[in-house]
Every structure is written in C-alpha cells, then in structure tokens.
PDB file of C-alpha atoms in Angstrom:
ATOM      1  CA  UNK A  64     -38.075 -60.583 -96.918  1.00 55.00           C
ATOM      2  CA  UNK A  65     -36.511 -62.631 -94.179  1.00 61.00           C
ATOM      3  CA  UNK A  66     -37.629 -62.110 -90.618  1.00 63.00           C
ATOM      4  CA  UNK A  67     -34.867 -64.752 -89.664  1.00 63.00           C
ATOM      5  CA  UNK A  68     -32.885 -63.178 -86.421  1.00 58.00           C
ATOM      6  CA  UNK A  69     -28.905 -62.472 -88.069  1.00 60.00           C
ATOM      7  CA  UNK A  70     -26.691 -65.245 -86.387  1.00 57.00           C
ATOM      8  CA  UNK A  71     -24.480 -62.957 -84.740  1.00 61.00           C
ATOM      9  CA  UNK A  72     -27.615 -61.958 -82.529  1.00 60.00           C
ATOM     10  CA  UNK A  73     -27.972 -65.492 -81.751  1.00 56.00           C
ATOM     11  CA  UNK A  74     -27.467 -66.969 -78.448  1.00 57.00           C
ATOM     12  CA  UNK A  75     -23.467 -68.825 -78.677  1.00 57.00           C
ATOM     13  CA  UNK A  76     -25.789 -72.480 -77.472  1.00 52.00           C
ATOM     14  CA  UNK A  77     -27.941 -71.647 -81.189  1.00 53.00           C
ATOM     15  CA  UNK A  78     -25.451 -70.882 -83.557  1.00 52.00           C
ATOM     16  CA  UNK A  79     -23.910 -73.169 -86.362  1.00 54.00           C
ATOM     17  CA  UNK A  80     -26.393 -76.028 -85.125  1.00 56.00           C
ATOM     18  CA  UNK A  81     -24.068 -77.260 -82.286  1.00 56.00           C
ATOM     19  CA  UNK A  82     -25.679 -77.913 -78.522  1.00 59.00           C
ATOM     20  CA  UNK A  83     -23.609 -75.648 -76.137  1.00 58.00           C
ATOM     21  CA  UNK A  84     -22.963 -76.456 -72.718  1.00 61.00           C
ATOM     22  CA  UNK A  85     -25.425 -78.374 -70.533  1.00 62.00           C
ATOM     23  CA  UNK A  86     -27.250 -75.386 -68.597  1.00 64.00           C
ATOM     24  CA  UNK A  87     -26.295 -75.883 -65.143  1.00 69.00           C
ATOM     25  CA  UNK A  88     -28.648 -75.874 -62.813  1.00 69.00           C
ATOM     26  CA  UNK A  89     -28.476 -73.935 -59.469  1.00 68.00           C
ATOM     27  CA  UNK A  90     -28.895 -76.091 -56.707  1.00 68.00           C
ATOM     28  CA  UNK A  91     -31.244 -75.795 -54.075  1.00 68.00           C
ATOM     29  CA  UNK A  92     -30.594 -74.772 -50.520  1.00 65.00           C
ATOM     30  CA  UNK A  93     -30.638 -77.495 -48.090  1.00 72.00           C
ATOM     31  CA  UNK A  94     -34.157 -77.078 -46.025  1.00 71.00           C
ATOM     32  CA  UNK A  95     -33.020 -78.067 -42.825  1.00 71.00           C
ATOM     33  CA  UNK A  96     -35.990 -78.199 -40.191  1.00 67.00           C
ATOM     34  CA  UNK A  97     -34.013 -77.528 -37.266  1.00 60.00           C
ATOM     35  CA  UNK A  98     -32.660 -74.554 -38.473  1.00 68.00           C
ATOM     36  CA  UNK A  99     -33.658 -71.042 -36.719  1.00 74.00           C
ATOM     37  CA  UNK A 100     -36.773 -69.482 -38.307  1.00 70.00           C
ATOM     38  CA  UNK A 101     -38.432 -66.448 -36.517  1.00 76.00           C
ATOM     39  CA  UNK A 102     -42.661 -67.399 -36.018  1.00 74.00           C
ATOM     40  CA  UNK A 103     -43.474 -63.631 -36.670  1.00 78.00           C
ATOM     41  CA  UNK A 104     -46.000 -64.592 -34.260  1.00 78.00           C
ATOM     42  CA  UNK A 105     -46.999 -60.327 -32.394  1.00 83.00           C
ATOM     43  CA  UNK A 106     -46.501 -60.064 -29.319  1.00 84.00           C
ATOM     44  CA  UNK A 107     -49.145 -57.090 -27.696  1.00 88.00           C
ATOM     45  CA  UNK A 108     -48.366 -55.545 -24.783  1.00 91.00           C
ATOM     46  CA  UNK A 109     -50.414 -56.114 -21.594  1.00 91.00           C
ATOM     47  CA  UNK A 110     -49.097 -52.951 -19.391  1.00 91.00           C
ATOM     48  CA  UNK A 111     -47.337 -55.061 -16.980  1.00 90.00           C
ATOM     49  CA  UNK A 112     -43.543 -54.583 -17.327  1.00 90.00           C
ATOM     50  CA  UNK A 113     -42.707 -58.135 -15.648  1.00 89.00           C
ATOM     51  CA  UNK A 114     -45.415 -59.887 -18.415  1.00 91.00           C
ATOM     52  CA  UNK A 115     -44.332 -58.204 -21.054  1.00 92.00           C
ATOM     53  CA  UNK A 116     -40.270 -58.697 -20.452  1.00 91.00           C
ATOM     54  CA  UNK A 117     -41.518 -62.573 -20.292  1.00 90.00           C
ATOM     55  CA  UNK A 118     -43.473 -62.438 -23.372  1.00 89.00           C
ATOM     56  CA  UNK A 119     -40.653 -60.276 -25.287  1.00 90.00           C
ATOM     57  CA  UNK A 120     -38.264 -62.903 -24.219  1.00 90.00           C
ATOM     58  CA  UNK A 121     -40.297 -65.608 -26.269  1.00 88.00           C
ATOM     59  CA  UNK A 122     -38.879 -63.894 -29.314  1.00 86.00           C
ATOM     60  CA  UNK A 123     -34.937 -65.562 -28.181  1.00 86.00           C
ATOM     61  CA  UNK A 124     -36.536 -68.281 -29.320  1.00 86.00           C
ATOM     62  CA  UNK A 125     -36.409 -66.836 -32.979  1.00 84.00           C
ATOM     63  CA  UNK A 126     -32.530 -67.498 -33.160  1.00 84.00           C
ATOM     64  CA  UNK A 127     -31.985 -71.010 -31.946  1.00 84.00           C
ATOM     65  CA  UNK A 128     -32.731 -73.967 -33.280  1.00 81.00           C
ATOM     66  CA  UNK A 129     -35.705 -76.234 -32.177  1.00 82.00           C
ATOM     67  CA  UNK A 130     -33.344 -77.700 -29.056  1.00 85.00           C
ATOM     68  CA  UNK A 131     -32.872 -74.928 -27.688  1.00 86.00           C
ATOM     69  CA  UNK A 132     -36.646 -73.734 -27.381  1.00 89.00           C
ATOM     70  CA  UNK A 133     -36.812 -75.340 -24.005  1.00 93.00           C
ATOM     71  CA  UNK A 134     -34.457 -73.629 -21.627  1.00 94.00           C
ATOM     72  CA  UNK A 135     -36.930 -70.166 -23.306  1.00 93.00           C
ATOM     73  CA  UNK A 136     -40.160 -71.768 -22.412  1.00 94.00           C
ATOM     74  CA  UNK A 137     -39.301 -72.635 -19.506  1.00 96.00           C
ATOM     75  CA  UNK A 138     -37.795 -69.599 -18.530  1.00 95.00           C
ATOM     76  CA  UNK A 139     -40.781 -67.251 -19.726  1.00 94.00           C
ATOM     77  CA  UNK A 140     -42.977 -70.020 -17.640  1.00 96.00           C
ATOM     78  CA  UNK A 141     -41.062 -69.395 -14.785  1.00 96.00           C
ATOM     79  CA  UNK A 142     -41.643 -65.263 -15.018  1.00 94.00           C
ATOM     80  CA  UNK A 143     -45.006 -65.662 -15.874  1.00 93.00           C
ATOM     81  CA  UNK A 144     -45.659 -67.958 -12.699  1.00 95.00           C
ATOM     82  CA  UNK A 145     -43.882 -65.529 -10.341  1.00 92.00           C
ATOM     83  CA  UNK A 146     -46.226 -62.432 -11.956  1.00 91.00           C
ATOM     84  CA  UNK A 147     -49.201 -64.723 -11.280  1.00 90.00           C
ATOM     85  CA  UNK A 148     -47.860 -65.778  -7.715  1.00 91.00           C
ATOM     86  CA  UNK A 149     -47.398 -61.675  -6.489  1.00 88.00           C
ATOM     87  CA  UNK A 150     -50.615 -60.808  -7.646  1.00 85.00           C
ATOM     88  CA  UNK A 151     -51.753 -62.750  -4.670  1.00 85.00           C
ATOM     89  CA  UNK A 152     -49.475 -60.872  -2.558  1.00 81.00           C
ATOM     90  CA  UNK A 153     -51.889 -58.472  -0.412  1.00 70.00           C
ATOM     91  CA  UNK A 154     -50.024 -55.166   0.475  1.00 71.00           C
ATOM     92  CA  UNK A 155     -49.894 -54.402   4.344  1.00 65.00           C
ATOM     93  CA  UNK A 156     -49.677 -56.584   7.778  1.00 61.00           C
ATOM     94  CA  UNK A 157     -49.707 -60.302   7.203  1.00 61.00           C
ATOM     95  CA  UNK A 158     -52.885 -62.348   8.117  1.00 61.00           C
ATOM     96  CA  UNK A 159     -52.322 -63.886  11.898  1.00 62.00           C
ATOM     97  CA  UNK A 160     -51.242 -67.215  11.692  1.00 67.00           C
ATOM     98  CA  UNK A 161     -53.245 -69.791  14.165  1.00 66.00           C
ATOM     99  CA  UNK A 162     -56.790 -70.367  14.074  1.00 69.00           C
ATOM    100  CA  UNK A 163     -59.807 -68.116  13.160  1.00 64.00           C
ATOM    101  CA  UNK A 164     -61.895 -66.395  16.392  1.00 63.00           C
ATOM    102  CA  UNK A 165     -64.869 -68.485  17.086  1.00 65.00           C
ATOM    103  CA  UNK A 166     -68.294 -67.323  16.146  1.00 64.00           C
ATOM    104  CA  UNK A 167     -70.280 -65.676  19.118  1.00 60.00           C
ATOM    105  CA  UNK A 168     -72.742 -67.385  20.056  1.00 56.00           C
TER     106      UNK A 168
END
C-alpha cells in the first residue's frame, strides 16, 4: 500500500523534480504618513446646534492629508470662540456706558 499522492494531483512546481517558477511575492502598499486616515475619534452631541456644527466639522479633517488639518482647526476654533463669546451676550437694554452712581453716603 502506497499512501504516495498520484502525480497528476501534484502541484505543476512538485512534479518530475523540477523547481517551478519563483513564487512572486505581492508587494506591499506604500504606507505613506501623510496620507488621509479618518481618527474614528466620536463626536457626542452637546445640544447646542452652533457647537455641534463646529465639532462635526472636525471630521473634514478625516479626508485631507496632515497639511491641510490647519485651515479645520482653525476654523472649528474660530466657531467655538464665537459660541463662547455670545454666551456672554446678556439679552435686553445694554449696560450705560460712563461711570457707576456713587455710593450714598
């Protein structure tokens, strides 16, 4: 009994003893750091539309590469400073401008 695999179930690379082609090997991607790669970083929502437009726009930042990051940041630091700056906005008359009434004495 011969548990020997028949040759013409043999790979072509095994058969009569000669070496078949080199295997080729596939070659790598490139990593290039620069490229676009999404953080996946979540992004909650606070319940202020003007915050959360900001924050959503961080994810533009996904699709470019590293040099463009800047123009985002800057641009979601800009909205975020202007929400900041109206919540100190009082609603109604403005204060009187000049100086404050003197104690009574």
């Amino acid at each position: 009994m011969n548990d020997s695999v028949p040759e013409e179930e043999l790979p072509e690379a095994m058969t009569a003893g000669e070496p078949g082609p080199p295997a080729e090997a596939e070659p790598e991607p490139a990593h290039d750091p620069a490229a676009p790669a999404p953080l996946n970083v979540p992004r909650v929502p606070t319940g202020d539309g003007d915050v959360d437009a900001g924050l959503g726009r961080l994810a533009d930042a996904d699709h470019l590469a590293t040099d463009g990051h800047l123009e985002v940041y800057e641009d979601v630091h800009r909205g975020l400073r202007d929400a900041l700056t109206a919540l100190d906005v009082r609603p109604g008359a403005p204060a009187p401008a000049g100086r404050p009434p003197a104690a009574a004495q």
